[in-house]
CSV table of C-alpha atoms in Angstrom, one decimal:
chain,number,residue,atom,x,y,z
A,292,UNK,CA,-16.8,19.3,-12.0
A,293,UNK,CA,-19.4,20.2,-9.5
A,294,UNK,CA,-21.3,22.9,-7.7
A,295,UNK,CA,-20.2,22.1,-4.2
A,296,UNK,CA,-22.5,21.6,-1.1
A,297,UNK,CA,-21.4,22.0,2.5
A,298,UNK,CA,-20.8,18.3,3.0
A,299,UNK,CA,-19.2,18.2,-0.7
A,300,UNK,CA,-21.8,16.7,-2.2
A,301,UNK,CA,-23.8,18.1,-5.8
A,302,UNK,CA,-26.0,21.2,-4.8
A,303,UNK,CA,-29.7,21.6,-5.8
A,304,UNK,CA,-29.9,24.7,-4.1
A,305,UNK,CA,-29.5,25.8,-0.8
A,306,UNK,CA,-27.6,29.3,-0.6
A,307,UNK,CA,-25.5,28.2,2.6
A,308,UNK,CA,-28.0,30.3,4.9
A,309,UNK,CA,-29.7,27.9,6.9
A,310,UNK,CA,-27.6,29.0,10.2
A,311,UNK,CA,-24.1,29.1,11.6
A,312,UNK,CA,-22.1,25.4,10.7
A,313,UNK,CA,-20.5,26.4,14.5
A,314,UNK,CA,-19.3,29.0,17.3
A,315,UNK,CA,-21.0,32.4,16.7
A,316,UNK,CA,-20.3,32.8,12.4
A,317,UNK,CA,-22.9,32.5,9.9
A,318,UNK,CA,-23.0,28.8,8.1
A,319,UNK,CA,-22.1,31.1,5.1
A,320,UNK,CA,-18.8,32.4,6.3
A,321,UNK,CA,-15.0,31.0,5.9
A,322,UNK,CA,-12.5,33.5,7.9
A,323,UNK,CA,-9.5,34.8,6.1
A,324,UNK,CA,-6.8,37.1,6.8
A,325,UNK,CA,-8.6,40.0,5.3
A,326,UNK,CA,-12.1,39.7,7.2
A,327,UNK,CA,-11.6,37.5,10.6
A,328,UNK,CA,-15.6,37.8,11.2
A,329,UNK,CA,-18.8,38.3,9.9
A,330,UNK,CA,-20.0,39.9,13.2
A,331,UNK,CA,-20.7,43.6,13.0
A,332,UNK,CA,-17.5,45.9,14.2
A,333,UNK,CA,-18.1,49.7,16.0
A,334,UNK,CA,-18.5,51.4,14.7
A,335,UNK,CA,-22.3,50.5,13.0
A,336,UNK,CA,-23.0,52.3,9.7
A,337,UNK,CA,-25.2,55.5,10.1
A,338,UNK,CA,-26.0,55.7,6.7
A,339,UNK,CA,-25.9,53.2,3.0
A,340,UNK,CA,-23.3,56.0,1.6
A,341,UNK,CA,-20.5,56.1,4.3
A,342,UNK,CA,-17.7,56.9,0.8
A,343,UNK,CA,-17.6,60.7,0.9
A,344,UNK,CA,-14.2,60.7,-1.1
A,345,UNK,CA,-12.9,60.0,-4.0
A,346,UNK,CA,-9.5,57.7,-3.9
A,347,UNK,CA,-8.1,59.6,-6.7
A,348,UNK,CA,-9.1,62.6,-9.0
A,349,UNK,CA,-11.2,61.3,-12.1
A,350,UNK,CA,-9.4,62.2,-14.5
A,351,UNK,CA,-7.3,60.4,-13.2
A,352,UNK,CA,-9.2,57.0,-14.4
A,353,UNK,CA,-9.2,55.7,-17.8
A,354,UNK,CA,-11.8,53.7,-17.1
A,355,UNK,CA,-13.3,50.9,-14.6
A,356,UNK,CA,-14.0,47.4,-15.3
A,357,UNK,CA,-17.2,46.2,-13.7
A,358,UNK,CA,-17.6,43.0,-11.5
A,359,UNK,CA,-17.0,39.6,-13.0
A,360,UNK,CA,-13.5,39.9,-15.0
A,361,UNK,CA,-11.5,36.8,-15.4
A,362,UNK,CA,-8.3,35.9,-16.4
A,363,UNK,CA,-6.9,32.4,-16.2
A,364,UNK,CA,-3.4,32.2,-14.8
A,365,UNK,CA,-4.5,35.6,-12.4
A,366,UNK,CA,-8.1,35.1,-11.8
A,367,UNK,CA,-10.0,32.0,-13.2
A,368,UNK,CA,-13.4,32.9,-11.6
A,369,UNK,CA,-15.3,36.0,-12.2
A,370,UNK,CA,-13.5,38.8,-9.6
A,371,UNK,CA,-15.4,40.4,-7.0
A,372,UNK,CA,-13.2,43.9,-7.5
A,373,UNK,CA,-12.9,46.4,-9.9
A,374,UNK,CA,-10.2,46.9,-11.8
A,375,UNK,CA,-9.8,50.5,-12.1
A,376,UNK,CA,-7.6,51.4,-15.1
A,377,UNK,CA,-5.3,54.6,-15.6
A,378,UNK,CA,-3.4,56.0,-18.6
A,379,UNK,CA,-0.8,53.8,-20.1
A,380,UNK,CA,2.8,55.0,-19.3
A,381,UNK,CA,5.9,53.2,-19.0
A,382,UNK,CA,8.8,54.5,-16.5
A,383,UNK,CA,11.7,53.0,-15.3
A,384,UNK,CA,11.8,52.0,-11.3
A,385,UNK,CA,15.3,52.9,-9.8
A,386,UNK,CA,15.8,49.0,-10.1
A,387,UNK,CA,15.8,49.0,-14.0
A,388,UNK,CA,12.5,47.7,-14.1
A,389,UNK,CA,9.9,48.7,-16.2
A,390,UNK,CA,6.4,49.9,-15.1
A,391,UNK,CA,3.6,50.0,-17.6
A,392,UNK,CA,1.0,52.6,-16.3
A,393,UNK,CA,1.1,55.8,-14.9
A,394,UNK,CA,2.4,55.9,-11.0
A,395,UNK,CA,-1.0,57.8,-9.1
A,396,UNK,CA,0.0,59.5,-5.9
A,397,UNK,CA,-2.0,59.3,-3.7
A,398,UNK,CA,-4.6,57.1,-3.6
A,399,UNK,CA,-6.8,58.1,-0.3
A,400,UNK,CA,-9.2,56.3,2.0
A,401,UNK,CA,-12.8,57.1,0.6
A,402,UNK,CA,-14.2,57.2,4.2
A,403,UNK,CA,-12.8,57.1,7.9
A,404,UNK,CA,-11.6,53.7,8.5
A,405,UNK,CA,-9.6,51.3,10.4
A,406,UNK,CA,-6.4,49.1,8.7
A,407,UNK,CA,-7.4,45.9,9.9
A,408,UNK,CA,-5.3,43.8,7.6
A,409,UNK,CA,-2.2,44.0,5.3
A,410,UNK,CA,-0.9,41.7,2.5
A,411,UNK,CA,2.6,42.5,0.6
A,412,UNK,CA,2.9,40.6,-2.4
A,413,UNK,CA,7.2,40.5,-3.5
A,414,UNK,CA,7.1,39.6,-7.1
A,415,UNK,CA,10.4,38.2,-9.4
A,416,UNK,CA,10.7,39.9,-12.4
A,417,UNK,CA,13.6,41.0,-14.8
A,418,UNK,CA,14.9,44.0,-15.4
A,419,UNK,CA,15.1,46.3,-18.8
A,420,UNK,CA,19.0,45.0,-19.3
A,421,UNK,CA,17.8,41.4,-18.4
A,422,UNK,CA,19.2,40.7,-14.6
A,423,UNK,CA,17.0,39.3,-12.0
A,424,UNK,CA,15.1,41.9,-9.9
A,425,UNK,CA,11.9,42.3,-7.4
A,426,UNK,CA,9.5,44.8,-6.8
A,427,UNK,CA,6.4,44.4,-4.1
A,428,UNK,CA,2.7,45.6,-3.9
A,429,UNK,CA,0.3,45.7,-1.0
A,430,UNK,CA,-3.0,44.8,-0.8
A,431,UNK,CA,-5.5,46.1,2.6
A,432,UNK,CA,-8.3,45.7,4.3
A,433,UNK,CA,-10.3,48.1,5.9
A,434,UNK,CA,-13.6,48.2,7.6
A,435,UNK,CA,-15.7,51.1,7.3
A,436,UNK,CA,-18.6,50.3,9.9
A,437,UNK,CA,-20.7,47.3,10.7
A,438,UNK,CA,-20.6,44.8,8.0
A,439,UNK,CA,-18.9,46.9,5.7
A,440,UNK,CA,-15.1,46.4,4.4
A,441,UNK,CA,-13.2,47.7,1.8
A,442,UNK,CA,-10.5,46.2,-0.1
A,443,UNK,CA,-7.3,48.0,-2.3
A,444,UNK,CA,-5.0,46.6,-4.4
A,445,UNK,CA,-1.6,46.9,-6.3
A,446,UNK,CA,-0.4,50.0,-4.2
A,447,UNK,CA,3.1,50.7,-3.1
A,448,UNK,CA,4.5,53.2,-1.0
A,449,UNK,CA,1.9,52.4,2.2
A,450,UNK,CA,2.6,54.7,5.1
A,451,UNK,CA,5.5,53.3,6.7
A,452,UNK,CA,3.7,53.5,10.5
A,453,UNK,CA,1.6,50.6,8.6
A,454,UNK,CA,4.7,48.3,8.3
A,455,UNK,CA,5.2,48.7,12.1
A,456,UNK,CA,1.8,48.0,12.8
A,457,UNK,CA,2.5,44.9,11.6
A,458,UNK,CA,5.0,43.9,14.1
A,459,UNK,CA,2.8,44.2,16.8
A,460,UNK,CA,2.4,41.6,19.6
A,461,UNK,CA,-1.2,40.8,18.6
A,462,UNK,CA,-1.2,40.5,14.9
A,463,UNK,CA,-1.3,37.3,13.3
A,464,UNK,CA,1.0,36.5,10.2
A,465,UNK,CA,1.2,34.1,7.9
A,466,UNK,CA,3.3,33.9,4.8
A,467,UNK,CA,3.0,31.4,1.7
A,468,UNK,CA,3.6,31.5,-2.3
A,469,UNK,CA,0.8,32.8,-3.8
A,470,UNK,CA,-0.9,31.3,-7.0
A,471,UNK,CA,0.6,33.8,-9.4
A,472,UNK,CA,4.1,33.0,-8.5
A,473,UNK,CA,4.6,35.9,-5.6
A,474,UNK,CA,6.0,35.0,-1.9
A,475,UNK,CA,3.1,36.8,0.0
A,476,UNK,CA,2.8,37.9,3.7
A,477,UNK,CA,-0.7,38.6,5.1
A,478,UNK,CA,-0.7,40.4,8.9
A,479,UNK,CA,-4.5,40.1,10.6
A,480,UNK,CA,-5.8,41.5,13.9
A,481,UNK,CA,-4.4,45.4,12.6
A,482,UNK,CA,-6.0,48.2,14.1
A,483,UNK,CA,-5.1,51.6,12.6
A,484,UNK,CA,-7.1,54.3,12.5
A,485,UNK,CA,-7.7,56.4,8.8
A,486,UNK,CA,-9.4,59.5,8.0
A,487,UNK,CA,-11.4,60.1,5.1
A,488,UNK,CA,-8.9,61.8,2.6
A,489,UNK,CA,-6.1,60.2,4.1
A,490,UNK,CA,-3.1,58.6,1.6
A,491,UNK,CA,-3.0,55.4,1.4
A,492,UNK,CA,-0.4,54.8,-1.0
A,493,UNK,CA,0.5,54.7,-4.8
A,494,UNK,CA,-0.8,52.8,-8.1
A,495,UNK,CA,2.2,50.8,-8.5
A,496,UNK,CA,2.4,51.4,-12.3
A,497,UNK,CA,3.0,47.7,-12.7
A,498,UNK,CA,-0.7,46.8,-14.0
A,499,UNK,CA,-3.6,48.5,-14.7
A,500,UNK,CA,-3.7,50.8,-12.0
A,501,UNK,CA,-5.6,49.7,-8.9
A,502,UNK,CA,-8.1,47.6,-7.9
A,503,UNK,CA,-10.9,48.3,-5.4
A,504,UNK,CA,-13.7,46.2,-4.0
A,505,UNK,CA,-16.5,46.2,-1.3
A,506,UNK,CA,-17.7,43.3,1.5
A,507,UNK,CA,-20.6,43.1,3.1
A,508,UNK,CA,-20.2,40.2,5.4
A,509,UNK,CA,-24.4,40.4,6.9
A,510,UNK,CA,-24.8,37.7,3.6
A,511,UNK,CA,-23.9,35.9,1.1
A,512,UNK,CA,-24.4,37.0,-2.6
A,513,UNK,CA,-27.4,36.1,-4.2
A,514,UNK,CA,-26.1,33.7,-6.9
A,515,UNK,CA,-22.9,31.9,-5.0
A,516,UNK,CA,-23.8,28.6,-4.5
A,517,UNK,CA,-22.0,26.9,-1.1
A,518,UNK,CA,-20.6,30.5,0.1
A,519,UNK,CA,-18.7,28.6,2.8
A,520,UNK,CA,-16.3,27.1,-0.1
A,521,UNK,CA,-15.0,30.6,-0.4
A,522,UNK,CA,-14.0,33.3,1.7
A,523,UNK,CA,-14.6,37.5,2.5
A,524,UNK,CA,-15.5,39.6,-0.9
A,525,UNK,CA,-15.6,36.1,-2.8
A,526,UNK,CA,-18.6,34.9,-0.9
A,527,UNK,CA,-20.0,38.1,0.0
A,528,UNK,CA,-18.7,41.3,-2.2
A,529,UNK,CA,-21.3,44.2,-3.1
A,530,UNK,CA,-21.2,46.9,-5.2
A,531,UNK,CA,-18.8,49.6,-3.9
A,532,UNK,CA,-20.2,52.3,-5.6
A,533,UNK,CA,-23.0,52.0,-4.3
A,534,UNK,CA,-21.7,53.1,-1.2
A,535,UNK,CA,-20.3,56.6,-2.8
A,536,UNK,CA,-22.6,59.5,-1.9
A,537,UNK,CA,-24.9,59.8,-5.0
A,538,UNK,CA,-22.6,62.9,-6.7
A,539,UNK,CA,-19.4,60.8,-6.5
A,540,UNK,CA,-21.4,57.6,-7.7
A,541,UNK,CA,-22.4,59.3,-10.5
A,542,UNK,CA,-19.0,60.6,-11.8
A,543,UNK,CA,-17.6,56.7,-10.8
A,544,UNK,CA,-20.3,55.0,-12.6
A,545,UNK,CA,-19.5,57.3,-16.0
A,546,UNK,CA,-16.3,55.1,-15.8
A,547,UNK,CA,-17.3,51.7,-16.0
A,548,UNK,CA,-17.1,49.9,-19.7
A,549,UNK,CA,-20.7,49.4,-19.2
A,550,UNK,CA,-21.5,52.2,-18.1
A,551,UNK,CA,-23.4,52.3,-14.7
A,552,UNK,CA,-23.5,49.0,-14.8
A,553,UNK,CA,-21.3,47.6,-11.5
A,554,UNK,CA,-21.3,43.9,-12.6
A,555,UNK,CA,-21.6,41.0,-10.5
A,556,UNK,CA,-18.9,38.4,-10.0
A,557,UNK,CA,-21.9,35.7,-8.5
A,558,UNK,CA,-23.2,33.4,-11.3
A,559,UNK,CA,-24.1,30.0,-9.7
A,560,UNK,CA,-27.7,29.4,-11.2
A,561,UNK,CA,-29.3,26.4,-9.4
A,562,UNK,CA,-30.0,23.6,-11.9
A,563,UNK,CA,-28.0,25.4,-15.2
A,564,UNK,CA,-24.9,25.1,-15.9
A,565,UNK,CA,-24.4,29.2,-15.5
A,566,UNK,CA,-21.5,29.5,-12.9
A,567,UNK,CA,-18.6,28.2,-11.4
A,568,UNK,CA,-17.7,24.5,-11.1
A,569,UNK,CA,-15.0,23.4,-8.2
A,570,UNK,CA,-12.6,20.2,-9.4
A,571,UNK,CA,-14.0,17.5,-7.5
A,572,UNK,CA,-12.3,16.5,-4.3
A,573,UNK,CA,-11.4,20.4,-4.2
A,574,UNK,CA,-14.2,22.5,-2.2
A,575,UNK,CA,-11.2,23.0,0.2
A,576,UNK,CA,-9.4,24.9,-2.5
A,577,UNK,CA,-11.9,27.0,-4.0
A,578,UNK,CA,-9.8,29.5,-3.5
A,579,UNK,CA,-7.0,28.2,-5.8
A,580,UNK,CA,-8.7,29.8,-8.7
A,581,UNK,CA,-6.4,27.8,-11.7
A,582,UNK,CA,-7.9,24.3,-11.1
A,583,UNK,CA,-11.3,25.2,-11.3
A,584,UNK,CA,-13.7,26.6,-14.3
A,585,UNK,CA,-16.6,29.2,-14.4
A,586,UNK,CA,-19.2,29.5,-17.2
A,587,UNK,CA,-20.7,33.4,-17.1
A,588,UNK,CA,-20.9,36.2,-18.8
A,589,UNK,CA,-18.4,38.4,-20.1
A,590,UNK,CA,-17.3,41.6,-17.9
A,591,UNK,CA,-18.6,43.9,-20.6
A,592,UNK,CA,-22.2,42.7,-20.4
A,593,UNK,CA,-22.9,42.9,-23.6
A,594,UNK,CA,-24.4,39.3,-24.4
A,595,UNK,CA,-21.5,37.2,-24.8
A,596,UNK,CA,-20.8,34.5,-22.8
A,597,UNK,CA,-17.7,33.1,-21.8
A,598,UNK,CA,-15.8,29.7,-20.5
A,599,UNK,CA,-12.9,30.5,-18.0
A,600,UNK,CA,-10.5,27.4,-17.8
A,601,UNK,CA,-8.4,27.4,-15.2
A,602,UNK,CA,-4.7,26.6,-16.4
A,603,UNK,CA,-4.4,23.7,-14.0
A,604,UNK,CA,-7.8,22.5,-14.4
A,605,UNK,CA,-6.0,19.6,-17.2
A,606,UNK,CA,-9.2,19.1,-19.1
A,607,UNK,CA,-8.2,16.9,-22.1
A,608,UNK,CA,-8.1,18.8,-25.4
A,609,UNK,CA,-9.7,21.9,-23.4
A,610,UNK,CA,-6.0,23.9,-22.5
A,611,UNK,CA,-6.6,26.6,-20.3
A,612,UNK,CA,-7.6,29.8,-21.4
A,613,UNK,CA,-10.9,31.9,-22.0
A,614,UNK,CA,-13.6,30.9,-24.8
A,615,UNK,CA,-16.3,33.1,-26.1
A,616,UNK,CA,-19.2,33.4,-27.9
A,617,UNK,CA,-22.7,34.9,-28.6
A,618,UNK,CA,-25.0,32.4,-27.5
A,619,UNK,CA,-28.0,31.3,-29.6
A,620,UNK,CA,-31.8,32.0,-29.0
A,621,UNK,CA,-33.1,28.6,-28.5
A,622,UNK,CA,-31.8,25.0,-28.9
A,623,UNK,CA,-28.5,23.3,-27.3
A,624,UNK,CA,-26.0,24.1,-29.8
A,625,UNK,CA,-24.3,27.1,-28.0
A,626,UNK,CA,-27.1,27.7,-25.5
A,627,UNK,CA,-27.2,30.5,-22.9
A,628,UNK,CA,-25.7,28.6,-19.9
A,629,UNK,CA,-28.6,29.2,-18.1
A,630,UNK,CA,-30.7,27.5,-20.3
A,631,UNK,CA,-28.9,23.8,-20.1
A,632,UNK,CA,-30.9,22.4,-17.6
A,633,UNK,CA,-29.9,18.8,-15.7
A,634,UNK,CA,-29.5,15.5,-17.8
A,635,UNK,CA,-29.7,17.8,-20.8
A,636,UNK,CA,-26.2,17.8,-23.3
A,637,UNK,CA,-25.2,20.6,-25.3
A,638,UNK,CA,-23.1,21.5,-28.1
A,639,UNK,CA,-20.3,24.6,-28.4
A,640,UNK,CA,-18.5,25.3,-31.2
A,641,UNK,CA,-14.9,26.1,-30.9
């Protein structure tokens, strides 16, 4: 396992910004279907708090998970998104199969924005009597202004003038099986105009509710070691609240599990073993989350710490999974990760 440098060798350090690795993008940038440049887009931000609206009532959120939630088998590294969480209520679809949380409609764009990327995720499932069935979830992209993009997740129901956007002669698609099983389709090079307010779609009701999370491709994050290995929010995410007009922060940050905490999905502490640690041979997968493993603290901040094993990561007598515990003040038995420092070996209990 290593911390990966730009030339895949071990890193001591460098934070990928020493200049662009070629053409006009930042060393620290990797395109991907969902952010095709770091460059600034029109139109530039006139303020740090372009979010004037809320994407859904508040009530209508349980609760918010900060930054830095994993889950082997979805997400083995620490997520750069919240997971915002709404009352549990199972439904039937007209399929037969079951949701588990409440169906929120609408979700709206918290700002004016353009669509500049779309992702439908068709998932196999079964239904309540047992027969085979699918259901499908989109996932978008949209800038805001300058370096800022937004990102949804597990909504249905987009506006059908979206889904012949796609079609378009200048969009780029690609299609693939993603790592959770789904068949996927990503369309790039989108440009549809939102309004602040405007539906975007539904909470599915298959998971938690929805997820939402913020880019800011003018850097890096602090703590992500060889940015390049990864691409968009991964590399570069911020705090999306943050960009809510101090009233709406407020009643948003009241949510989170820690509250007004945000999180931070970027642990990658130079010379510790605090972070996450690519298979070797595998920088150019970084993004496959399963074979690699991240040592970090738990999403509710609370002091514990946590191992995230990928579950294709086949370390022997380690099985994929998540391991916890509360670390210990001093000494190498069950350190803080950040304390293990090179050629040092430590101890965990299991």
């Amino acid at each position: 396992w290593q911390k990966m440098g730009q030339d895949g060798a071990p890193m001591s350090g460098d934070n990928g910004m020493g200049g662009s690795s070629g053409g006009n993008e930042p060393e620290y940038f990797s395109a991907n279907w969902d952010i095709t440049s770091a460059a600034p887009r029109e139109p530039q931000c006139t303020t740090k708090t372009p979010l004037t609206v809320l994407p859904t009532p508040i009530d209508q959120i349980d609760f918010i998970w900060p930054l830095g939630y994993s889950q082997p088998g979805t997400h083995a590294l620490p997520v750069p998104h919240h997971n915002v969480h709404v009352k549990l209520e199972k439904s039937i679809d007209e399929k037969g199969i079951e949701r588990r949380s409440k169906l929120i409609d609408p979700v709206n764009a918290p700002s004016d924005a353009t669509l500049v990327a779309l992702a439908r995720n068709i998932y196999s499932t079964k239904t309540t009597s047992g027969q085979s069935a699918t259901y499908e979830e989109y996932m978008l992209s949209l800038h805001v202004c300058g370096t800022i993009y937004l990102v949804f997740n597990h909504l249905d129901l987009v506006p059908s003038a979206w889904l012949e956007a796609v079609k378009g002669s200048g969009v780029r698609e690609e299609c693939n099986q993603g790592q959770d099983g789904a068949e996927v389709c990503m369309w790039s090079n989108i440009s549809v105009p939102i309004k602040a307010g405007e539906r975007l779609g539904r909470a599915s009701g298959r998971s938690h509710g929805w997820d939402i999370g913020a880019t800011d491709t003018s850097r890096p994050m602090e703590h992500r070691i060889d940015p390049a290995a990864y691409t968009g929010r991964w590399s570069m995410a911020t705090c999306v609240f943050d960009l809510f007009t101090p009233e709406l922060k407020a009643q948003l940050g009241a949510k989170l599990t820690a509250k007004d905490n945000c999180g931070r999905p970027d642990f990658d502490i130079v010379n510790t073993l605090s972070g996450v640690w690519l298979a070797v041979g595998m920088r150019d997968r970084a993004s496959r989350e399963d074979l690699h493993i991240a040592l970090f603290p738990k999403y509710t901040y609370d002091g514990t710490l946590r191992f995230s094993i990928g579950l294709e990561s086949k370390i022997a007598g380690l099985p994929g999974g998540i391991y916890e515990f509360t670390p210990a003040k001093s000494g190498l038995r069950n350190p803080d990760f950040i304390a293990v420092k090179p050629n040092e070996v430590a101890c965990f209990d299991g």
